[in-house]
Amino acid sequence: MIDPQDRVAVALSGGKDSTALLLLLHHLLPAWEDVRLIAITIDEGIAGYREETIQSAEQLTCRLGIEHHCISFTSLFGGSLDTILKGREKQACSICGILRKKALAVGARLAGATKLATGHNLDDEAQSVLMNVFRGDLPRLVRNSRLESSGKFIPRIKPLSLVSEKEIATYLILNDAWRELPECPYTHYALRREVRSMLSGFEYKHPGTMRHLMESKEKIERSYKGSVMPESIRSCRECGDPCSGDLCQVCILRQSLER
Ligand code: SF4
Ligand code: ZN
């Protein structure tokens, strides 16, 4: 995933996964030729939650001596997530996800990154597979990976995607980096929360369920890629970002929020 002379931007929320990712990459750094790490934290503007995780990110980067950039939704999109979500709380995670992805891409570009590393773990990835199935949105898996490997995005890497949440927690405890942090207040609106609890139950009763889900996803992706490739990669009419339609997801969202 990482090549000599890469400048790797780590998406550091300050939570468990991204903290483990940064610690791990920092630990491996001496073995790599001229690789540099930068941390990027996105401040979505979620009162009572983000302050503490941002502080945790700042302390970690300071201790490790890693360049750290913090970018806020307010500076990029003209308002905090709390403001944007007024009356639309049920859509919190999908709106937050679209805007954060854009913010990270902007941050990585500004920092001159050649790779963008995120802390998604096996549990997250398996949950996403199931959520896409529940929503009947399977083509999304293929569309995303196509766009991201098109050369128009800074390549995203997920070094922990085969590492379970439990293993990450163990790693943090062993490295004396475990810290209790508050939970995002919008979590209870999220479909992910229910899928997470269901999948954890399955994994407990039938170990290997999450890995098997990932294997299924890869098989579906492979066969889908070979058959249906309807859209070409275009530039967003409003902002010029690569997308599959006329407008990118952020511009579609902007327009729907203005209505
Ligand atoms: Fe954003 Fe949802 Fe995560 Fe909260 S739980 S930070 S709203 S994606
Ligand atoms: Zn756009």
Short mmCIF file of N, CA, C and O in Angstrom, two decimals, residues 133-255:
data_model
loop_
_atom_site.label_atom_id
_atom_site.label_comp_id
_atom_site.label_asym_id
_atom_site.label_seq_id
_atom_site.Cartn_x
_atom_site.Cartn_y
_atom_site.Cartn_z
N VAL A 133 -26.05 -3.88 1.03
CA VAL A 133 -27.00 -4.93 0.64
C VAL A 133 -28.40 -4.54 1.15
O VAL A 133 -29.37 -4.60 0.40
N PHE A 134 -28.48 -4.11 2.40
CA PHE A 134 -29.78 -3.73 2.97
C PHE A 134 -30.44 -2.60 2.18
O PHE A 134 -31.65 -2.51 2.07
N ARG A 135 -29.58 -1.69 1.67
CA ARG A 135 -30.13 -0.54 0.93
C ARG A 135 -30.34 -0.86 -0.54
O ARG A 135 -30.77 -0.01 -1.31
N GLY A 136 -29.92 -2.05 -0.94
CA GLY A 136 -30.01 -2.41 -2.35
C GLY A 136 -29.06 -1.58 -3.18
O GLY A 136 -29.32 -1.29 -4.35
N ASP A 137 -27.94 -1.15 -2.59
CA ASP A 137 -27.03 -0.23 -3.26
C ASP A 137 -25.69 -0.92 -3.55
O ASP A 137 -24.63 -0.34 -3.34
N LEU A 138 -25.77 -2.11 -4.04
CA LEU A 138 -24.56 -2.88 -4.30
C LEU A 138 -23.64 -2.23 -5.35
O LEU A 138 -22.42 -2.23 -5.18
N PRO A 139 -24.19 -1.64 -6.42
CA PRO A 139 -23.31 -1.06 -7.43
C PRO A 139 -22.38 0.02 -6.87
O PRO A 139 -21.32 0.30 -7.44
N ARG A 140 -22.74 0.60 -5.75
CA ARG A 140 -21.93 1.64 -5.14
C ARG A 140 -20.51 1.16 -4.81
O ARG A 140 -19.54 1.89 -4.95
N LEU A 141 -20.42 -0.08 -4.37
CA LEU A 141 -19.11 -0.64 -4.05
C LEU A 141 -18.19 -0.58 -5.26
O LEU A 141 -17.03 -0.20 -5.17
N VAL A 142 -18.73 -0.91 -6.41
CA VAL A 142 -17.94 -0.95 -7.63
C VAL A 142 -17.63 0.45 -8.10
O VAL A 142 -16.50 0.79 -8.45
N ARG A 143 -18.67 1.30 -8.06
CA ARG A 143 -18.50 2.67 -8.56
C ARG A 143 -17.41 3.40 -7.76
O ARG A 143 -16.53 4.01 -8.33
N ASN A 144 -17.46 3.26 -6.43
CA ASN A 144 -16.48 3.95 -5.60
C ASN A 144 -15.06 3.50 -5.91
O ASN A 144 -14.16 4.32 -6.10
N SER A 145 -14.85 2.20 -5.99
CA SER A 145 -13.48 1.74 -6.18
C SER A 145 -12.98 2.12 -7.58
O SER A 145 -11.82 2.39 -7.79
N ARG A 146 -13.92 2.18 -8.55
CA ARG A 146 -13.50 2.58 -9.91
C ARG A 146 -13.02 4.02 -9.90
O ARG A 146 -11.99 4.35 -10.41
N LEU A 147 -13.83 4.89 -9.27
CA LEU A 147 -13.46 6.31 -9.26
C LEU A 147 -12.15 6.51 -8.53
O LEU A 147 -11.28 7.24 -8.96
N GLU A 148 -12.00 5.80 -7.41
CA GLU A 148 -10.83 6.02 -6.59
C GLU A 148 -9.55 5.49 -7.22
O GLU A 148 -8.46 5.87 -6.86
N SER A 149 -9.69 4.57 -8.16
CA SER A 149 -8.48 4.08 -8.80
C SER A 149 -8.31 4.70 -10.18
O SER A 149 -7.55 4.24 -11.01
N SER A 150 -9.08 5.77 -10.45
CA SER A 150 -9.05 6.36 -11.79
C SER A 150 -7.89 7.31 -12.00
O SER A 150 -7.69 7.81 -13.10
N GLY A 151 -7.11 7.61 -10.95
CA GLY A 151 -5.99 8.53 -11.09
C GLY A 151 -6.42 9.97 -10.83
O GLY A 151 -5.60 10.87 -10.78
N LYS A 152 -7.71 10.20 -10.64
CA LYS A 152 -8.19 11.57 -10.39
C LYS A 152 -8.29 11.87 -8.90
O LYS A 152 -8.53 12.99 -8.50
N PHE A 153 -8.19 10.85 -8.08
CA PHE A 153 -8.20 11.03 -6.62
C PHE A 153 -6.84 10.66 -6.07
O PHE A 153 -6.13 9.84 -6.66
N ILE A 154 -6.49 11.23 -4.90
CA ILE A 154 -5.32 10.74 -4.19
C ILE A 154 -5.68 9.33 -3.73
O ILE A 154 -6.72 9.15 -3.09
N PRO A 155 -4.87 8.32 -4.05
CA PRO A 155 -5.27 6.95 -3.68
C PRO A 155 -5.52 6.81 -2.18
O PRO A 155 -4.74 7.31 -1.36
N ARG A 156 -6.63 6.15 -1.86
CA ARG A 156 -6.98 5.90 -0.46
C ARG A 156 -6.51 4.52 -0.09
O ARG A 156 -6.69 3.58 -0.86
N ILE A 157 -5.94 4.39 1.08
CA ILE A 157 -5.54 3.06 1.56
C ILE A 157 -6.17 2.81 2.93
O ILE A 157 -6.41 3.75 3.69
N LYS A 158 -6.45 1.54 3.20
CA LYS A 158 -7.07 1.18 4.48
C LYS A 158 -6.22 0.07 5.10
O LYS A 158 -6.58 -1.11 5.03
N PRO A 159 -5.10 0.43 5.71
CA PRO A 159 -4.18 -0.61 6.20
C PRO A 159 -4.77 -1.53 7.27
O PRO A 159 -4.27 -2.62 7.47
N LEU A 160 -5.84 -1.09 7.94
CA LEU A 160 -6.40 -1.92 9.01
C LEU A 160 -7.66 -2.67 8.59
O LEU A 160 -8.36 -3.22 9.43
N SER A 161 -7.91 -2.72 7.28
CA SER A 161 -9.20 -3.26 6.84
C SER A 161 -9.37 -4.76 7.11
O SER A 161 -10.47 -5.27 7.02
N LEU A 162 -8.28 -5.45 7.44
CA LEU A 162 -8.42 -6.87 7.79
C LEU A 162 -8.19 -7.10 9.29
O LEU A 162 -8.08 -8.22 9.75
N VAL A 163 -8.12 -5.99 10.03
CA VAL A 163 -7.87 -6.08 11.48
C VAL A 163 -9.17 -5.79 12.21
O VAL A 163 -9.82 -4.77 11.95
N SER A 164 -9.55 -6.67 13.12
CA SER A 164 -10.83 -6.48 13.80
C SER A 164 -10.75 -5.38 14.87
O SER A 164 -9.67 -5.03 15.35
N GLU A 165 -11.93 -4.89 15.23
CA GLU A 165 -12.04 -3.86 16.26
C GLU A 165 -11.41 -4.33 17.58
O GLU A 165 -10.74 -3.57 18.27
N LYS A 166 -11.62 -5.62 17.88
CA LYS A 166 -11.08 -6.20 19.11
C LYS A 166 -9.55 -6.17 19.10
O LYS A 166 -8.92 -5.86 20.09
N GLU A 167 -8.97 -6.53 17.95
CA GLU A 167 -7.50 -6.53 17.84
C GLU A 167 -6.94 -5.10 17.99
O GLU A 167 -5.89 -4.89 18.59
N ILE A 168 -7.68 -4.14 17.43
CA ILE A 168 -7.24 -2.74 17.54
C ILE A 168 -7.28 -2.31 19.00
O ILE A 168 -6.34 -1.68 19.50
N ALA A 169 -8.36 -2.67 19.69
CA ALA A 169 -8.46 -2.33 21.11
C ALA A 169 -7.31 -2.95 21.89
O ALA A 169 -6.68 -2.31 22.74
N THR A 170 -6.98 -4.20 21.57
CA THR A 170 -5.88 -4.89 22.26
C THR A 170 -4.56 -4.16 22.00
O THR A 170 -3.77 -3.94 22.92
N TYR A 171 -4.36 -3.76 20.75
CA TYR A 171 -3.12 -3.05 20.38
C TYR A 171 -2.99 -1.75 21.18
O TYR A 171 -1.92 -1.43 21.69
N LEU A 172 -4.11 -1.04 21.30
CA LEU A 172 -4.07 0.24 22.02
C LEU A 172 -3.78 0.01 23.51
O LEU A 172 -2.99 0.74 24.11
N ILE A 173 -4.40 -1.01 24.08
CA ILE A 173 -4.18 -1.28 25.50
C ILE A 173 -2.71 -1.66 25.73
O ILE A 173 -2.05 -1.15 26.63
N LEU A 174 -2.19 -2.51 24.85
CA LEU A 174 -0.79 -2.95 25.00
C LEU A 174 0.19 -1.80 24.82
O LEU A 174 1.29 -1.81 25.35
N ASN A 175 -0.21 -0.81 24.03
CA ASN A 175 0.67 0.34 23.80
C ASN A 175 0.34 1.53 24.70
O ASN A 175 0.76 2.66 24.44
N ASP A 176 -0.45 1.26 25.71
CA ASP A 176 -0.80 2.29 26.68
C ASP A 176 -1.45 3.51 26.01
O ASP A 176 -1.19 4.66 26.39
N ALA A 177 -2.24 3.26 24.99
CA ALA A 177 -2.86 4.37 24.25
C ALA A 177 -4.38 4.30 24.29
O ALA A 177 -5.04 5.02 23.56
N TRP A 178 -4.91 3.45 25.14
CA TRP A 178 -6.37 3.33 25.24
C TRP A 178 -6.93 4.54 25.96
O TRP A 178 -6.39 4.96 26.97
N ARG A 179 -7.96 5.11 25.41
CA ARG A 179 -8.58 6.27 26.07
C ARG A 179 -10.07 6.23 25.84
O ARG A 179 -10.52 6.02 24.71
N GLU A 180 -10.84 6.40 26.91
CA GLU A 180 -12.30 6.45 26.75
C GLU A 180 -12.67 7.80 26.17
O GLU A 180 -12.25 8.84 26.69
N LEU A 181 -13.42 7.80 25.08
CA LEU A 181 -13.81 9.05 24.44
C LEU A 181 -15.33 9.08 24.30
O LEU A 181 -15.96 8.03 24.24
N PRO A 182 -15.90 10.28 24.21
CA PRO A 182 -17.37 10.33 24.07
C PRO A 182 -17.82 9.78 22.72
O PRO A 182 -17.01 9.69 21.79
N GLU A 183 -19.09 9.44 22.63
CA GLU A 183 -19.63 8.91 21.38
C GLU A 183 -20.37 10.03 20.66
O GLU A 183 -20.97 10.91 21.31
N CYS A 184 -20.32 10.01 19.35
CA CYS A 184 -21.01 11.04 18.57
C CYS A 184 -22.51 11.01 18.90
O CYS A 184 -23.12 9.95 18.88
N PRO A 185 -23.09 12.18 19.18
CA PRO A 185 -24.52 12.20 19.55
C PRO A 185 -25.44 11.76 18.43
O PRO A 185 -26.61 11.43 18.68
N TYR A 186 -24.96 11.73 17.19
CA TYR A 186 -25.82 11.32 16.07
C TYR A 186 -25.81 9.80 15.83
O TYR A 186 -26.53 9.31 14.98
N THR A 187 -24.96 9.11 16.59
CA THR A 187 -24.82 7.67 16.36
C THR A 187 -26.15 6.94 16.45
O THR A 187 -26.38 5.98 15.72
N HIS A 188 -27.03 7.37 17.35
CA HIS A 188 -28.26 6.59 17.53
C HIS A 188 -29.21 6.70 16.34
O HIS A 188 -30.16 5.96 16.24
N TYR A 189 -28.95 7.64 15.40
CA TYR A 189 -29.77 7.69 14.19
C TYR A 189 -29.24 6.71 13.13
O TYR A 189 -29.88 6.49 12.12
N ALA A 190 -28.05 6.18 13.37
CA ALA A 190 -27.35 5.48 12.30
C ALA A 190 -27.78 4.02 12.15
O ALA A 190 -27.86 3.27 13.13
N LEU A 191 -28.01 3.65 10.89
CA LEU A 191 -28.27 2.25 10.55
C LEU A 191 -27.07 1.40 10.97
O LEU A 191 -27.20 0.28 11.43
N ARG A 192 -25.89 2.00 10.82
CA ARG A 192 -24.64 1.29 11.14
C ARG A 192 -24.65 0.74 12.57
O ARG A 192 -24.14 -0.32 12.84
N ARG A 193 -25.25 1.48 13.47
CA ARG A 193 -25.25 1.05 14.86
C ARG A 193 -25.96 -0.30 15.02
O ARG A 193 -25.49 -1.20 15.70
N GLU A 194 -27.11 -0.40 14.34
CA GLU A 194 -27.88 -1.65 14.43
C GLU A 194 -27.15 -2.79 13.74
O GLU A 194 -27.09 -3.91 14.23
N VAL A 195 -26.57 -2.46 12.57
CA VAL A 195 -25.84 -3.49 11.81
C VAL A 195 -24.63 -3.96 12.63
O VAL A 195 -24.31 -5.14 12.68
N ARG A 196 -24.00 -3.03 13.27
CA ARG A 196 -22.82 -3.34 14.09
C ARG A 196 -23.16 -4.34 15.19
O ARG A 196 -22.47 -5.33 15.39
N SER A 197 -24.26 -4.05 15.88
CA SER A 197 -24.61 -4.93 16.99
C SER A 197 -25.03 -6.32 16.47
O SER A 197 -24.66 -7.34 17.04
N MET A 198 -25.74 -6.33 15.34
CA MET A 198 -26.16 -7.61 14.77
C MET A 198 -24.94 -8.44 14.32
O MET A 198 -24.80 -9.62 14.64
N LEU A 199 -24.03 -7.75 13.63
CA LEU A 199 -22.85 -8.44 13.09
C LEU A 199 -21.92 -8.94 14.20
O LEU A 199 -21.33 -10.03 14.10
N SER A 200 -21.81 -8.16 15.26
CA SER A 200 -20.97 -8.59 16.39
C SER A 200 -21.54 -9.87 16.99
O SER A 200 -20.80 -10.78 17.36
N GLY A 201 -22.87 -9.94 17.08
CA GLY A 201 -23.53 -11.14 17.60
C GLY A 201 -23.23 -12.35 16.73
O GLY A 201 -22.91 -13.43 17.23
N PHE A 202 -23.31 -12.15 15.42
CA PHE A 202 -23.01 -13.24 14.48
C PHE A 202 -21.55 -13.67 14.60
O PHE A 202 -21.22 -14.85 14.60
N GLU A 203 -20.67 -12.68 14.69
CA GLU A 203 -19.23 -12.98 14.75
C GLU A 203 -18.92 -13.78 16.02
O GLU A 203 -18.09 -14.69 16.02
N TYR A 204 -19.61 -13.43 17.10
CA TYR A 204 -19.39 -14.12 18.37
C TYR A 204 -19.83 -15.58 18.27
O TYR A 204 -19.10 -16.49 18.68
N LYS A 205 -21.03 -15.78 17.66
CA LYS A 205 -21.55 -17.14 17.55
C LYS A 205 -20.89 -17.92 16.43
O LYS A 205 -20.72 -19.14 16.52
N HIS A 206 -20.54 -17.24 15.36
CA HIS A 206 -19.96 -17.90 14.18
C HIS A 206 -18.68 -17.18 13.77
O HIS A 206 -18.71 -16.36 12.84
N PRO A 207 -17.58 -17.43 14.45
CA PRO A 207 -16.34 -16.70 14.15
C PRO A 207 -15.98 -16.80 12.67
O PRO A 207 -16.10 -17.87 12.07
N GLY A 208 -15.57 -15.66 12.09
CA GLY A 208 -15.19 -15.66 10.68
C GLY A 208 -16.26 -15.03 9.80
O GLY A 208 -16.03 -14.77 8.62
N THR A 209 -17.43 -14.71 10.40
CA THR A 209 -18.53 -14.12 9.61
C THR A 209 -18.07 -12.85 8.88
O THR A 209 -18.36 -12.67 7.69
N MET A 210 -17.36 -11.99 9.56
CA MET A 210 -16.97 -10.71 8.95
C MET A 210 -16.01 -10.92 7.79
O MET A 210 -16.13 -10.31 6.73
N ARG A 211 -15.06 -11.80 7.97
CA ARG A 211 -14.12 -12.11 6.87
C ARG A 211 -14.86 -12.70 5.68
O ARG A 211 -14.58 -12.38 4.53
N HIS A 212 -15.82 -13.57 5.97
CA HIS A 212 -16.57 -14.19 4.88
C HIS A 212 -17.38 -13.16 4.12
O HIS A 212 -17.48 -13.21 2.89
N LEU A 213 -17.91 -12.19 4.84
CA LEU A 213 -18.66 -11.12 4.16
C LEU A 213 -17.75 -10.34 3.21
O LEU A 213 -18.12 -10.00 2.09
N MET A 214 -16.52 -10.08 3.66
CA MET A 214 -15.56 -9.36 2.82
C MET A 214 -15.20 -10.18 1.58
O MET A 214 -15.05 -9.64 0.49
N GLU A 215 -15.07 -11.48 1.78
CA GLU A 215 -14.75 -12.35 0.63
C GLU A 215 -15.90 -12.32 -0.37
O GLU A 215 -15.69 -12.26 -1.58
N SER A 216 -17.13 -12.33 0.15
CA SER A 216 -18.30 -12.27 -0.74
C SER A 216 -18.28 -10.97 -1.53
O SER A 216 -18.53 -10.94 -2.73
N LYS A 217 -17.98 -9.88 -0.82
CA LYS A 217 -17.94 -8.56 -1.49
C LYS A 217 -16.93 -8.57 -2.63
O LYS A 217 -17.20 -8.10 -3.73
N GLU A 218 -15.75 -9.12 -2.35
CA GLU A 218 -14.71 -9.14 -3.39
C GLU A 218 -15.14 -9.95 -4.60
O GLU A 218 -14.90 -9.54 -5.74
N LYS A 219 -15.81 -11.07 -4.34
CA LYS A 219 -16.28 -11.90 -5.47
C LYS A 219 -17.33 -11.15 -6.28
O LYS A 219 -17.27 -11.13 -7.51
N ILE A 220 -18.26 -10.50 -5.58
CA ILE A 220 -19.32 -9.75 -6.29
C ILE A 220 -18.67 -8.62 -7.11
O ILE A 220 -19.00 -8.40 -8.27
N GLU A 221 -17.72 -7.94 -6.48
CA GLU A 221 -17.05 -6.81 -7.14
C GLU A 221 -16.35 -7.27 -8.42
O GLU A 221 -16.45 -6.63 -9.46
N ARG A 222 -15.67 -8.41 -8.30
CA ARG A 222 -14.93 -8.94 -9.47
C ARG A 222 -15.88 -9.27 -10.61
O ARG A 222 -15.64 -8.87 -11.75
N SER A 223 -16.97 -9.94 -10.29
CA SER A 223 -17.87 -10.34 -11.39
C SER A 223 -18.62 -9.13 -11.93
O SER A 223 -18.86 -9.03 -13.12
N TYR A 224 -18.94 -8.19 -11.06
CA TYR A 224 -19.67 -6.99 -11.50
C TYR A 224 -18.79 -6.15 -12.42
O TYR A 224 -19.22 -5.67 -13.46
N LYS A 225 -17.54 -6.01 -12.05
CA LYS A 225 -16.60 -5.19 -12.83
C LYS A 225 -16.48 -5.71 -14.26
O LYS A 225 -16.33 -4.96 -15.19
N GLY A 226 -16.53 -7.02 -14.38
CA GLY A 226 -16.34 -7.61 -15.69
C GLY A 226 -17.55 -7.47 -16.60
O GLY A 226 -17.44 -7.58 -17.80
N SER A 227 -18.71 -7.18 -16.02
CA SER A 227 -19.91 -7.17 -16.86
C SER A 227 -20.51 -5.79 -17.06
O SER A 227 -20.59 -5.30 -18.18
N VAL A 228 -20.89 -5.11 -15.97
CA VAL A 228 -21.62 -3.85 -16.14
C VAL A 228 -20.71 -2.65 -15.85
O VAL A 228 -20.29 -2.45 -14.73
N MET A 229 -20.41 -1.87 -16.84
CA MET A 229 -19.60 -0.67 -16.64
C MET A 229 -20.30 0.49 -17.37
O MET A 229 -19.84 0.96 -18.39
N PRO A 230 -21.46 0.93 -16.87
CA PRO A 230 -22.24 1.87 -17.65
C PRO A 230 -21.71 3.32 -17.69
O PRO A 230 -21.80 3.97 -18.71
N GLU A 231 -21.15 3.78 -16.57
CA GLU A 231 -20.85 5.22 -16.53
C GLU A 231 -19.38 5.51 -16.80
O GLU A 231 -18.51 4.76 -16.41
N SER A 232 -19.14 6.66 -17.44
CA SER A 232 -17.75 7.09 -17.60
C SER A 232 -17.44 8.08 -16.47
O SER A 232 -18.34 8.61 -15.83
N ILE A 233 -16.15 8.33 -16.23
CA ILE A 233 -15.80 9.26 -15.16
C ILE A 233 -15.79 10.68 -15.73
O ILE A 233 -15.13 10.96 -16.73
N ARG A 234 -16.58 11.53 -15.09
CA ARG A 234 -16.71 12.91 -15.60
C ARG A 234 -16.27 13.91 -14.55
O ARG A 234 -15.89 13.52 -13.45
N SER A 235 -16.33 15.20 -14.90
CA SER A 235 -16.01 16.24 -13.93
C SER A 235 -17.30 16.92 -13.52
O SER A 235 -18.16 17.20 -14.35
N CYS A 236 -17.41 17.20 -12.22
CA CYS A 236 -18.62 17.84 -11.69
C CYS A 236 -18.82 19.20 -12.36
O CYS A 236 -17.89 20.01 -12.46
N ARG A 237 -20.04 19.45 -12.79
CA ARG A 237 -20.39 20.71 -13.48
C ARG A 237 -20.14 21.93 -12.58
O ARG A 237 -19.78 23.01 -13.04
N GLU A 238 -20.29 21.75 -11.26
CA GLU A 238 -20.16 22.88 -10.34
C GLU A 238 -18.73 23.09 -9.84
O GLU A 238 -18.22 24.18 -9.84
N CYS A 239 -18.10 21.99 -9.37
CA CYS A 239 -16.81 22.16 -8.69
C CYS A 239 -15.64 21.51 -9.42
O CYS A 239 -14.48 21.71 -9.05
N GLY A 240 -15.92 20.72 -10.44
CA GLY A 240 -14.84 20.12 -11.23
C GLY A 240 -14.28 18.83 -10.68
O GLY A 240 -13.43 18.20 -11.29
N ASP A 241 -14.77 18.40 -9.52
CA ASP A 241 -14.28 17.13 -8.94
C ASP A 241 -14.72 15.95 -9.81
O ASP A 241 -15.78 16.00 -10.43
N PRO A 242 -13.92 14.87 -9.81
CA PRO A 242 -14.35 13.71 -10.58
C PRO A 242 -15.61 13.08 -9.99
O PRO A 242 -15.78 13.03 -8.77
N CYS A 243 -16.49 12.64 -10.86
CA CYS A 243 -17.72 12.00 -10.40
C CYS A 243 -18.29 11.17 -11.55
O CYS A 243 -17.79 11.23 -12.67
N SER A 244 -19.34 10.42 -11.26
CA SER A 244 -19.87 9.56 -12.32
C SER A 244 -21.04 10.21 -13.05
O SER A 244 -21.41 9.80 -14.13
N GLY A 245 -21.64 11.23 -12.45
CA GLY A 245 -22.78 11.89 -13.10
C GLY A 245 -22.44 13.31 -13.51
O GLY A 245 -21.28 13.64 -13.78
N ASP A 246 -23.48 14.15 -13.51
CA ASP A 246 -23.30 15.53 -13.89
C ASP A 246 -22.72 16.36 -12.74
O ASP A 246 -21.94 17.28 -12.92
N LEU A 247 -23.16 15.97 -11.51
CA LEU A 247 -22.71 16.67 -10.30
C LEU A 247 -22.09 15.67 -9.32
O LEU A 247 -22.51 14.51 -9.28
N CYS A 248 -21.13 16.14 -8.51
CA CYS A 248 -20.56 15.25 -7.49
C CYS A 248 -21.53 15.19 -6.30
O CYS A 248 -22.47 15.98 -6.20
N GLN A 249 -21.28 14.27 -5.39
CA GLN A 249 -22.19 14.08 -4.25
C GLN A 249 -22.30 15.34 -3.39
O GLN A 249 -23.37 15.64 -2.88
N VAL A 250 -21.18 16.06 -3.24
CA VAL A 250 -21.21 17.25 -2.39
C VAL A 250 -22.09 18.32 -3.02
O VAL A 250 -22.90 18.97 -2.33
N CYS A 251 -21.97 18.51 -4.33
CA CYS A 251 -22.79 19.53 -4.99
C CYS A 251 -24.26 19.15 -5.02
O CYS A 251 -25.12 20.00 -4.88
N ILE A 252 -24.54 17.83 -5.17
CA ILE A 252 -25.94 17.38 -5.11
C ILE A 252 -26.49 17.71 -3.70
O ILE A 252 -27.59 18.22 -3.55
N LEU A 253 -25.67 17.41 -2.69
CA LEU A 253 -26.08 17.66 -1.31
C LEU A 253 -26.31 19.16 -1.08
O LEU A 253 -27.32 19.58 -0.51
N ARG A 254 -25.37 19.98 -1.56
CA ARG A 254 -25.49 21.43 -1.41
C ARG A 254 -26.82 21.92 -1.98
O ARG A 254 -27.53 22.68 -1.36
N GLN A 255 -27.13 21.45 -3.19
CA GLN A 255 -28.37 21.88 -3.83
C GLN A 255 -29.59 21.44 -3.04
O GLN A 255 -30.53 22.19 -2.88
#
